[in-house]
Coordinates of C-alpha atoms in Angstrom, one line a residue:
X314 CA -11.7 44.2 -15.5
X315 CA -9.1 41.6 -16.7
X316 CA -10.3 38.1 -18.0
X317 CA -8.7 36.5 -15.0
X318 CA -10.5 38.9 -12.6
X319 CA -13.8 38.2 -14.4
X320 CA -13.3 34.5 -13.9
X321 CA -12.6 34.8 -10.2
X322 CA -15.6 37.2 -9.7
X323 CA -18.0 34.8 -11.6
X324 CA -16.9 31.8 -9.6
X325 CA -16.9 33.6 -6.3
X326 CA -20.5 35.0 -6.9
X327 CA -21.6 31.4 -7.7
X328 CA -20.1 30.2 -4.3
X329 CA -22.0 32.8 -2.5
X330 CA -25.3 31.4 -3.6
X331 CA -24.7 28.1 -2.1
X332 CA -23.4 29.2 1.4
X333 CA -25.9 29.2 4.3
X334 CA -25.8 32.2 6.7
X335 CA -24.8 30.0 9.6
X336 CA -22.0 28.3 7.7
X337 CA -20.8 31.7 6.4
X338 CA -20.5 33.1 9.9
X339 CA -18.7 30.1 11.1
X340 CA -16.3 30.0 8.3
X341 CA -15.5 33.7 8.4
X342 CA -13.8 33.2 11.7
X343 CA -11.3 30.6 10.4
X344 CA -7.8 31.7 9.5
X345 CA -6.8 32.3 6.0
X346 CA -3.5 30.8 4.7
X347 CA -1.1 32.0 1.9
X348 CA 1.8 29.8 0.7
X349 CA 4.5 31.4 -1.5
X350 CA 6.7 28.8 -3.1
X351 CA 9.9 29.9 -5.0
X352 CA 11.7 27.7 -7.4
X353 CA 15.4 26.6 -6.8
X354 CA 15.9 29.3 -4.0
X355 CA 18.8 28.4 -1.8
X356 CA 19.3 29.7 1.8
X357 CA 23.0 28.6 2.5
X358 CA 24.5 30.8 -0.3
X359 CA 22.7 34.1 0.3
X360 CA 19.5 33.4 -1.6
X361 CA 17.4 35.5 0.8
X362 CA 19.6 38.6 0.6
X363 CA 17.7 40.4 -2.3
X364 CA 14.4 40.1 -0.5
X365 CA 14.4 43.2 1.7
X366 CA 10.6 43.6 1.6
X367 CA 10.0 39.9 2.2
X368 CA 12.3 40.0 5.2
X369 CA 10.6 43.2 6.6
X370 CA 6.9 42.0 5.9
X371 CA 7.2 38.2 6.8
X372 CA 10.4 37.4 8.7
X373 CA 10.5 40.5 11.0
X374 CA 6.8 40.1 11.6
X375 CA 6.9 36.4 12.4
X376 CA 9.3 33.5 12.7
X377 CA 12.3 32.3 10.6
X378 CA 13.0 28.5 10.7
X379 CA 16.7 28.3 10.3
X380 CA 16.8 24.5 9.9
X381 CA 14.2 23.9 7.3
X382 CA 14.8 21.2 4.7
X383 CA 13.4 19.3 1.7
X384 CA 13.4 15.4 1.6
X385 CA 14.5 15.5 -2.1
X386 CA 16.5 18.3 -3.8
X387 CA 14.5 18.2 -7.0
X388 CA 11.4 20.2 -8.0
X389 CA 8.8 17.7 -8.7
X390 CA 9.5 15.1 -5.9
X391 CA 9.8 18.1 -3.5
X392 CA 6.6 19.7 -4.7
X393 CA 4.8 16.5 -4.4
X394 CA 6.0 16.2 -0.8
X395 CA 4.6 19.7 0.0
X396 CA 1.2 18.7 -1.6
X397 CA 0.9 15.3 0.0
X398 CA 2.9 15.7 3.3
X399 CA 4.7 12.6 2.4
X400 CA 8.2 11.4 1.7
X401 CA 9.1 10.4 -1.9
X402 CA 9.0 6.7 -1.1
X403 CA 5.4 7.2 -0.2
X404 CA 4.0 9.5 -2.9
X405 CA 6.4 7.7 -5.5
X406 CA 7.4 10.8 -7.5
X407 CA 11.0 10.3 -8.1
X408 CA 12.1 12.8 -10.7
X409 CA 10.9 15.5 -13.1
X410 CA 9.6 13.1 -15.8
X411 CA 6.3 11.5 -16.5
X412 CA 8.0 8.1 -16.1
X413 CA 9.2 9.3 -12.8
X414 CA 5.6 9.8 -11.8
X415 CA 5.7 13.6 -12.2
X416 CA 2.1 14.7 -12.8
X417 CA 1.4 11.3 -14.4
X418 CA -2.1 9.7 -14.6
X419 CA -1.0 7.4 -11.7
X420 CA -0.1 10.6 -9.5
X421 CA -3.5 12.1 -10.5
X422 CA -5.4 8.9 -9.5
X423 CA -3.6 7.8 -6.3
X424 CA -2.1 11.1 -4.8
X425 CA -4.0 14.2 -6.0
X426 CA -7.4 13.5 -4.4
X427 CA -5.7 13.4 -0.9
X428 CA -3.4 16.4 -1.1
X429 CA -3.9 19.0 1.6
X430 CA -5.6 21.6 -0.8
X431 CA -8.2 18.9 -1.6
X432 CA -8.9 18.2 2.1
X433 CA -9.1 22.1 2.7
X434 CA -11.7 22.5 0.1
X435 CA -13.9 19.4 0.6
X436 CA -13.6 18.9 4.3
X437 CA -12.8 22.3 5.7
X438 CA -14.9 24.5 3.4
X439 CA -12.0 26.7 2.2
X440 CA -11.9 28.4 -1.2
X441 CA -8.7 27.5 -2.9
X442 CA -6.5 29.4 -5.3
X443 CA -3.4 28.3 -7.2
X444 CA -1.3 30.4 -9.5
X445 CA 2.1 29.4 -11.1
X446 CA 4.3 26.3 -11.5
X447 CA 2.6 23.2 -10.2
X448 CA 4.6 20.1 -11.2
X449 CA 7.1 20.1 -14.0
X450 CA 5.1 17.8 -16.3
X451 CA 1.8 19.4 -15.6
X452 CA 0.0 19.9 -18.9
X453 CA 1.6 17.0 -20.8
X454 CA -0.7 15.5 -23.4
X455 CA -0.2 12.0 -22.1
X456 CA -1.6 13.1 -18.6
X457 CA -4.6 14.9 -19.7
X458 CA -3.1 18.2 -21.0
X459 CA -3.9 21.6 -19.5
X460 CA -7.6 20.6 -19.3
X461 CA -6.8 18.6 -16.2
X462 CA -7.6 20.6 -13.0
X463 CA -6.5 18.7 -10.0
X464 CA -9.2 18.1 -7.3
X465 CA -9.2 20.7 -4.5
X466 CA -8.8 24.0 -6.4
X467 CA -11.6 26.5 -6.7
X468 CA -9.4 28.8 -8.9
X469 CA -6.7 27.3 -11.1
X470 CA -4.0 29.3 -13.0
X471 CA -1.3 26.7 -13.6
X472 CA 1.9 26.9 -15.8
X473 CA 2.2 24.3 -18.4
X474 CA 5.5 22.4 -17.8
X475 CA 8.5 24.0 -16.2
X476 CA 9.5 27.6 -15.1
X477 CA 9.4 30.3 -17.7
X478 CA 9.1 34.0 -17.5
X479 CA 7.7 34.7 -21.2
X480 CA 6.1 32.8 -24.0
X481 CA 4.3 30.3 -21.9
X482 CA 0.9 28.7 -21.6
X483 CA -1.4 28.9 -18.5
X484 CA -4.3 26.6 -17.7
X485 CA -7.0 29.0 -16.6
X486 CA -9.5 26.7 -14.9
X487 CA -8.8 24.1 -17.6
X488 CA -8.8 26.4 -20.6
X489 CA -5.3 27.2 -22.3
X490 CA -4.2 30.8 -22.4
X491 CA -1.1 31.7 -24.3
X492 CA 1.3 34.5 -23.2
X493 CA 4.0 36.2 -25.2
X494 CA 6.9 38.4 -24.4
X495 CA 5.4 41.8 -23.6
X496 CA 6.6 42.7 -20.2
X497 CA 3.5 44.7 -19.1
X498 CA 1.1 41.8 -19.7
X499 CA 3.2 38.6 -19.9
X500 CA 6.0 38.6 -17.3
X501 CA 5.0 35.6 -15.3
X502 CA 5.9 36.8 -11.7
X503 CA 4.0 40.0 -12.3
X504 CA 1.0 38.0 -13.8
X505 CA 0.9 35.7 -10.7
X506 CA 0.9 38.9 -8.5
X507 CA -2.0 40.4 -10.5
X508 CA -4.0 37.3 -10.4
X509 CA -3.6 37.0 -6.7
X510 CA -4.7 40.5 -6.2
X511 CA -7.7 39.9 -8.4
X512 CA -8.6 36.9 -6.3
X513 CA -8.4 38.9 -3.1
X514 CA -10.6 41.6 -4.7
X515 CA -13.4 39.4 -6.0
X516 CA -13.4 36.2 -3.8
X517 CA -16.2 35.3 -1.5
X518 CA -15.9 37.0 1.9
X519 CA -17.9 34.3 3.6
X520 CA -15.4 31.4 3.4
X521 CA -11.8 31.3 4.6
X522 CA -9.3 31.1 1.8
X523 CA -6.0 29.2 0.9
X524 CA -3.7 30.7 -1.8
X525 CA -0.7 29.0 -3.3
X526 CA 1.4 31.2 -5.3
X527 CA 4.3 29.4 -7.0
X528 CA 6.8 31.7 -8.8
X529 CA 9.2 30.8 -11.6
X530 CA 12.0 32.7 -9.9
X531 CA 14.9 32.1 -9.3
X532 CA 14.8 29.0 -11.6
X533 CA 16.5 29.3 -15.0
X534 CA 16.4 30.9 -17.5
X535 CA 16.7 33.6 -14.9
X536 CA 15.0 36.4 -17.0
X537 CA 14.8 39.5 -14.9
X538 CA 12.1 42.2 -15.2
X539 CA 13.5 45.1 -17.4
X540 CA 13.9 47.4 -14.4
X541 CA 16.0 44.8 -12.6
X542 CA 18.4 43.7 -15.3
X543 CA 21.2 46.0 -14.1
X544 CA 21.0 45.1 -10.4
X545 CA 23.8 43.5 -8.4
X546 CA 26.4 44.1 -11.1
X547 CA 29.1 43.8 -8.5
X548 CA 27.8 40.5 -6.9
X549 CA 29.4 37.2 -7.5
X550 CA 28.8 33.7 -6.0
X551 CA 30.1 33.2 -2.5
X552 CA 33.5 31.9 -2.2
X553 CA 32.8 29.6 0.8
X554 CA 35.5 27.0 1.9
X555 CA 33.8 24.3 -0.3
X556 CA 33.8 26.5 -3.4
X557 CA 35.9 25.2 -6.3
X558 CA 37.6 22.5 -4.4
X559 CA 37.9 18.7 -5.1
X560 CA 35.2 16.6 -3.5
X561 CA 37.7 14.1 -2.1
X562 CA 36.2 11.0 -0.3
X563 CA 32.8 11.7 -1.8
X564 CA 30.6 9.7 -4.2
X565 CA 32.3 9.4 -7.7
X566 CA 29.9 11.9 -9.4
X567 CA 31.3 14.6 -7.0
X568 CA 34.9 13.4 -7.5
X569 CA 34.6 13.6 -11.3
X570 CA 34.2 17.3 -11.3
X571 CA 37.3 19.2 -12.6
X572 CA 39.2 21.2 -10.1
X573 CA 39.9 23.9 -10.4
X574 CA 37.0 24.9 -12.5
X575 CA 37.6 26.6 -15.9
X576 CA 37.4 30.4 -16.0
X577 CA 34.5 30.1 -18.3
X578 CA 32.6 27.9 -15.7
X579 CA 33.3 30.5 -13.0
X580 CA 32.1 33.2 -15.2
X581 CA 29.0 31.4 -16.1
X582 CA 28.0 30.5 -12.5
X583 CA 28.7 34.1 -11.3
X584 CA 26.4 35.4 -14.0
X585 CA 23.7 32.9 -13.1
X586 CA 24.1 33.9 -9.5
X587 CA 23.5 37.6 -10.3
X588 CA 20.5 36.8 -12.6
X589 CA 19.0 34.6 -9.9
X590 CA 19.0 37.6 -7.5
X591 CA 17.7 39.8 -10.2
X592 CA 14.5 37.6 -10.8
X593 CA 13.9 37.5 -7.0
X594 CA 13.3 41.3 -6.9
X595 CA 10.0 40.8 -8.7
X596 CA 9.1 38.2 -6.1
X597 CA 9.9 40.8 -3.4
X598 CA 7.4 43.1 -5.2
X599 CA 4.8 40.4 -5.3
X600 CA 5.1 40.0 -1.5
X601 CA 4.7 43.7 -0.9
X602 CA 1.6 43.9 -3.1
X603 CA 0.1 40.9 -1.5
X604 CA 0.6 42.0 2.1
X605 CA -0.7 45.5 1.3
X606 CA -3.8 44.0 -0.3
X607 CA -4.5 41.8 2.7
X608 CA -4.1 44.8 5.0
X609 CA -6.3 46.9 2.9
X610 CA -9.0 44.2 3.1
X611 CA -8.7 44.0 6.8
X612 CA -7.6 40.3 6.5
X613 CA -3.8 40.4 7.3
X614 CA -4.2 39.8 11.0
X615 CA -6.3 36.7 10.3
X616 CA -4.0 35.3 7.6
X617 CA -0.9 33.0 7.9
X618 CA 1.7 33.7 5.2
X619 CA 4.4 30.9 4.6
X620 CA 7.4 31.7 2.4
X621 CA 9.7 28.8 1.3
X622 CA 11.4 27.1 -1.8
X623 CA 11.1 23.6 -3.3
X624 CA 14.9 23.0 -3.0
X625 CA 18.2 24.7 -2.6
X626 CA 20.9 25.3 -5.2
X627 CA 24.7 25.3 -5.6
X628 CA 27.1 27.5 -7.5
X629 CA 30.6 26.2 -7.6
X630 CA 30.6 24.0 -4.5
X631 CA 32.9 21.0 -4.9
X632 CA 33.6 22.4 -8.4
X633 CA 30.0 21.6 -9.6
X634 CA 29.0 24.8 -11.6
X635 CA 25.2 25.0 -11.0
X636 CA 22.4 22.7 -10.2
X637 CA 20.7 20.9 -7.3
X638 CA 20.1 17.1 -6.7
X639 CA 22.9 16.6 -4.2
X640 CA 22.7 15.5 -0.6
X641 CA 24.5 18.6 0.9
X642 CA 23.2 21.5 2.9
X643 CA 23.3 24.0 0.0
X644 CA 20.8 21.7 -2.0
X645 CA 18.5 20.4 0.8
X646 CA 18.2 23.4 3.0
X647 CA 15.6 26.0 2.1
X648 CA 14.1 29.4 3.6
X649 CA 11.0 29.1 5.7
X650 CA 9.4 32.2 7.0
X651 CA 5.9 32.4 8.6
X652 CA 3.8 35.3 10.0
X653 CA 0.3 35.0 11.2
X654 CA -2.2 35.0 14.2
X655 CA -0.5 34.2 17.4
X656 CA 3.0 34.3 16.0
X657 CA 5.3 36.7 17.8
X658 CA 7.4 39.0 15.6
X659 CA 11.2 38.6 15.0
X660 CA 11.5 35.0 16.2
X661 CA 14.1 32.5 15.2
X662 CA 13.4 28.8 15.5
X663 CA 16.1 26.1 15.4
X664 CA 13.9 23.0 15.2
X665 CA 14.4 20.6 12.6
X666 CA 11.5 21.0 10.0
X667 CA 10.8 19.8 6.6
X668 CA 8.4 20.6 3.7
X669 CA 6.4 17.5 4.5
X670 CA 5.3 19.5 7.6
X671 CA 3.6 22.2 5.5
X672 CA 0.5 20.2 4.6
X673 CA -0.2 19.0 8.2
X674 CA 0.3 22.5 9.5
X675 CA -2.1 24.1 7.2
X676 CA -4.7 21.5 7.8
X677 CA -4.1 21.9 11.6
X678 CA -4.7 25.7 11.1
X679 CA -8.0 24.9 9.4
X680 CA -9.1 22.6 12.3
X681 CA -8.8 19.3 10.4
X682 CA -8.1 16.2 12.4
X683 CA -4.6 15.1 11.3
X684 CA -5.3 11.5 12.5
X685 CA -7.5 11.2 9.4
X686 CA -4.6 11.7 7.1
X687 CA -1.7 9.4 6.0
X688 CA 0.8 12.2 6.1
X689 CA 4.5 11.6 7.2
X690 CA 5.0 15.2 8.4
X691 CA 4.2 17.0 11.7
X692 CA 2.2 20.2 12.3
X693 CA 4.4 23.3 12.9
X694 CA 1.4 25.1 14.8
X695 CA 2.7 24.3 18.1
X696 CA 6.1 25.8 17.2
X697 CA 4.5 28.8 15.6
X698 CA 2.4 29.6 18.7
X699 CA 5.3 29.0 21.2
X700 CA 4.2 25.8 22.9
X701 CA 7.0 25.0 25.3
X702 CA 5.8 21.5 25.9
X703 CA 6.0 20.2 22.3
X704 CA 8.0 17.0 21.6
X705 CA 9.9 17.4 18.2
X706 CA 11.8 15.3 15.8
X707 CA 15.6 15.1 15.9
X708 CA 16.0 13.6 12.4
X709 CA 14.3 13.1 9.0
X710 CA 14.9 11.3 5.7
X711 CA 16.5 12.6 2.5
X712 CA 16.0 10.5 -0.6
X713 CA 16.9 10.9 -4.2
X714 CA 16.8 8.7 -7.4
X715 CA 19.4 9.7 -9.9
X716 CA 18.7 10.1 -13.5
X717 CA 20.9 9.2 -16.4
X718 CA 20.7 8.1 -20.0
X719 CA 21.5 4.6 -21.2
X720 CA 23.8 6.0 -24.0
X721 CA 26.8 8.3 -23.4
X722 CA 26.3 12.0 -23.3
X723 CA 27.4 13.2 -26.7
X724 CA 29.4 16.1 -25.2
X725 CA 31.2 13.8 -22.8
X726 CA 31.6 10.4 -24.3
X727 CA 34.7 9.6 -22.2
X728 CA 32.5 9.4 -19.0
X729 CA 30.5 6.5 -20.4
X730 CA 26.8 5.8 -20.1
X731 CA 24.5 6.9 -17.4
X732 CA 25.4 10.6 -16.8
X733 CA 23.2 13.7 -17.6
X734 CA 23.2 17.4 -17.1
X735 CA 26.7 17.8 -18.3
X736 CA 28.5 21.0 -18.9
X737 CA 30.7 21.8 -21.9
X738 CA 33.9 20.9 -19.9
X739 CA 32.3 17.4 -19.1
X740 CA 31.3 18.1 -15.5
X741 CA 28.1 16.2 -15.0
X742 CA 25.6 17.1 -12.4
X743 CA 23.7 13.8 -12.2
X744 CA 23.8 10.1 -13.0
X745 CA 21.6 7.0 -12.8
X746 CA 23.5 5.9 -9.7
X747 CA 23.5 9.2 -8.0
X748 CA 20.8 7.4 -5.9
X749 CA 21.1 7.8 -2.2
X750 CA 19.2 8.0 1.1
X751 CA 20.3 10.0 4.1
X752 CA 19.4 10.6 7.8
X753 CA 19.9 14.2 8.7
X754 CA 20.1 14.4 12.4
X755 CA 20.0 17.6 14.6
X756 CA 19.8 17.1 18.4
X757 CA 21.3 18.6 21.4
X758 CA 24.3 16.4 21.1
X759 CA 24.7 15.8 17.4
X760 CA 24.6 17.7 14.1
X761 CA 25.1 14.8 11.8
X762 CA 24.3 13.6 8.3
X763 CA 24.5 9.9 7.3
X764 CA 24.1 8.9 3.7
X765 CA 24.2 5.5 1.6
X766 CA 24.4 5.3 -2.1
X767 CA 22.6 2.6 -4.2
X768 CA 25.6 1.7 -6.3
X769 CA 28.2 -1.1 -6.5
X770 CA 30.3 0.5 -3.9
X771 CA 27.3 1.0 -1.4
X772 CA 29.3 4.2 -0.8
X773 CA 28.7 5.9 2.6
X774 CA 29.1 9.6 3.4
X775 CA 29.0 11.0 7.0
X776 CA 29.4 14.5 8.0
X777 CA 29.7 16.1 11.4
X778 CA 28.3 19.6 10.8
X779 CA 29.3 21.0 14.1
X780 CA 33.0 20.6 13.2
X781 CA 32.5 20.8 9.4
X782 CA 29.5 22.9 8.5
X783 CA 30.6 23.0 4.8
X784 CA 30.7 19.2 4.6
X785 CA 34.2 18.9 3.3
X786 CA 35.4 15.9 5.3
X787 CA 33.7 12.5 5.0
X788 CA 34.2 10.8 8.3
X789 CA 32.5 7.5 7.4
X790 CA 35.8 5.7 8.0
X791 CA 36.6 7.3 11.3
X792 CA 33.4 7.9 13.2
X793 CA 32.5 5.4 16.0
X794 CA 31.2 2.0 14.7
X795 CA 28.3 2.0 17.0
X796 CA 27.1 5.3 15.6
X797 CA 27.3 3.9 12.1
X798 CA 25.2 0.9 13.1
X799 CA 22.5 2.9 14.6
X800 CA 22.4 5.3 11.8
X801 CA 22.2 2.5 9.3
X802 CA 19.4 1.0 11.3
X803 CA 17.5 4.3 11.6
X804 CA 17.9 4.8 7.8
X805 CA 16.3 1.4 7.2
X806 CA 13.3 2.3 9.4
X807 CA 12.8 5.7 7.7
X808 CA 13.0 4.3 4.3
X809 CA 10.2 2.0 5.1
X810 CA 8.1 4.4 7.3
X811 CA 4.6 5.6 6.6
X812 CA 2.5 8.1 8.6
X813 CA 3.2 7.9 12.3
X814 CA 6.2 5.6 12.0
X815 CA 8.0 8.4 10.2
X816 CA 7.8 10.3 13.5
X817 CA 9.4 7.8 15.8
X818 CA 12.3 8.6 18.0
X819 CA 15.6 9.3 16.3
X820 CA 18.9 7.8 17.2
X821 CA 19.9 10.4 19.7
X822 CA 16.4 10.6 21.4
X823 CA 15.9 8.9 24.8
X824 CA 13.2 6.8 23.4
X825 CA 15.2 5.3 20.5
X826 CA 15.5 1.5 20.4
X827 CA 18.3 -0.2 18.6
X828 CA 18.6 -4.0 17.9
X829 CA 22.5 -4.6 17.8
X830 CA 21.9 -7.7 15.8
X831 CA 21.4 -5.6 12.7
X832 CA 25.1 -4.9 12.1
X833 CA 26.1 -2.2 9.6
X834 CA 28.4 -4.4 7.6
X835 CA 25.8 -7.1 6.9
X836 CA 22.6 -5.0 6.6
X837 CA 23.5 -2.1 4.5
X838 CA 20.2 -0.6 3.2
X839 CA 20.3 0.7 -0.2
X840 CA 18.2 3.8 -1.2
X841 CA 14.9 2.6 -2.8
X842 CA 14.6 2.8 -6.5
X843 CA 11.2 3.0 -8.3
X844 CA 11.3 2.0 -11.9
X845 CA 8.6 2.9 -14.3
X846 CA 7.6 -0.8 -14.2
X847 CA 7.3 -0.9 -10.4
X848 CA 5.3 2.3 -10.4
X849 CA 2.6 0.7 -12.6
X850 CA 1.8 -1.6 -9.8
X851 CA 1.5 0.9 -7.2

């Protein structure tokens, strides 16, 4: 028996001793939930294509949400939104640094006790299991190191810091365990699969369970398992209509990208694209093992399985080589597949959903009263079970706070201060004033995105995705003024929303109310910024 298996078995046996027979019988009927979270997996550029087994075992056996989004296209803010069910302006995680509240002591004090896993364990009697990447700064010495186990987890196998495949440290229920570079025992995606199978083998059978498996793939450094390193040799990044073109009429950070890209940049992004797909093949294997184990245990029919990513990705769009962080579909749209009790197979759902909905959905499955939470999202359970009378949102908020250094990037001094994540040919993927907020609207009449930047220009970008699905043409200067005013007002409302007020009618809903005195030109609402100083007072 592995050390991880022994730890799971020991804790499971301890749990058995404190369960009354009546509670055990009651809990055994509750559905189980598994959440698989990948890292940086796009859906717009073919990110699901390599996952043949996942498609067969989850998508074809359940529902695919084709309009699933994240409220911030960056790992830590997005993961915080999943855990809390809140927009970034409410959980206050704004980037991947401790200063940006990523796994900080403030996060641990204010948000962690109220995450949905904590409620599942303490209020719903679920045994909870986590394995993989938690938050980017998890394990930092200034925030308690790997000894910190967040409330709500019965079994905790968390990666220290950011995604790796070899040579990493795991927190095993608060104890550091170092891994090397031997494929058979150290390759992280496979380690997560094995730990998950051990949990399913040795867990208590008298409590329902929640599992969150958070893979490194397909995040950099894109290290594939040995057997997959020669896969997809003839694959290259998609040459969509927004590939390797100048981002005219866009924010200055997009306009600064050099077009056409250099041959070396194109070769680099094509190579990255292939390697990303290669790493996903091990995730596909993980899904297959997990589903087979659930079936073998007789638990598959009573288990919901969710598959999604923390953000999308781009490879060459608007001549930006590789990254996320931007407001466009390729960065904010993610896969979301769900199978489980009461879900009919081979469904496609077009409703506008977001990762802030995952927490409320899983709590709803567990029978928890959502009115007792402060979550901004909505339960997807009515959509999963085919409720025809459900009233759903037509818009949601996207918000991002740019990062950048006070000094100039040493590789690109000509661009001045405030840029970061720069490539050798001085194309930079982020800056301090790449700070924006958007309303993404999807209704029967409009497929629209409205964005404002917090910069000297108060720059505005608007896209009609019905006519322009690749967001090439910014129509901010030509769209009807009344629509601009309404979208500006709606953005202001969403940026200050909390809980139920985040679910009020959107601009194109019958119940929307607009005060025309709030004119666009005089009431431009800039995206919120949270400095380290302001976070201290939260």
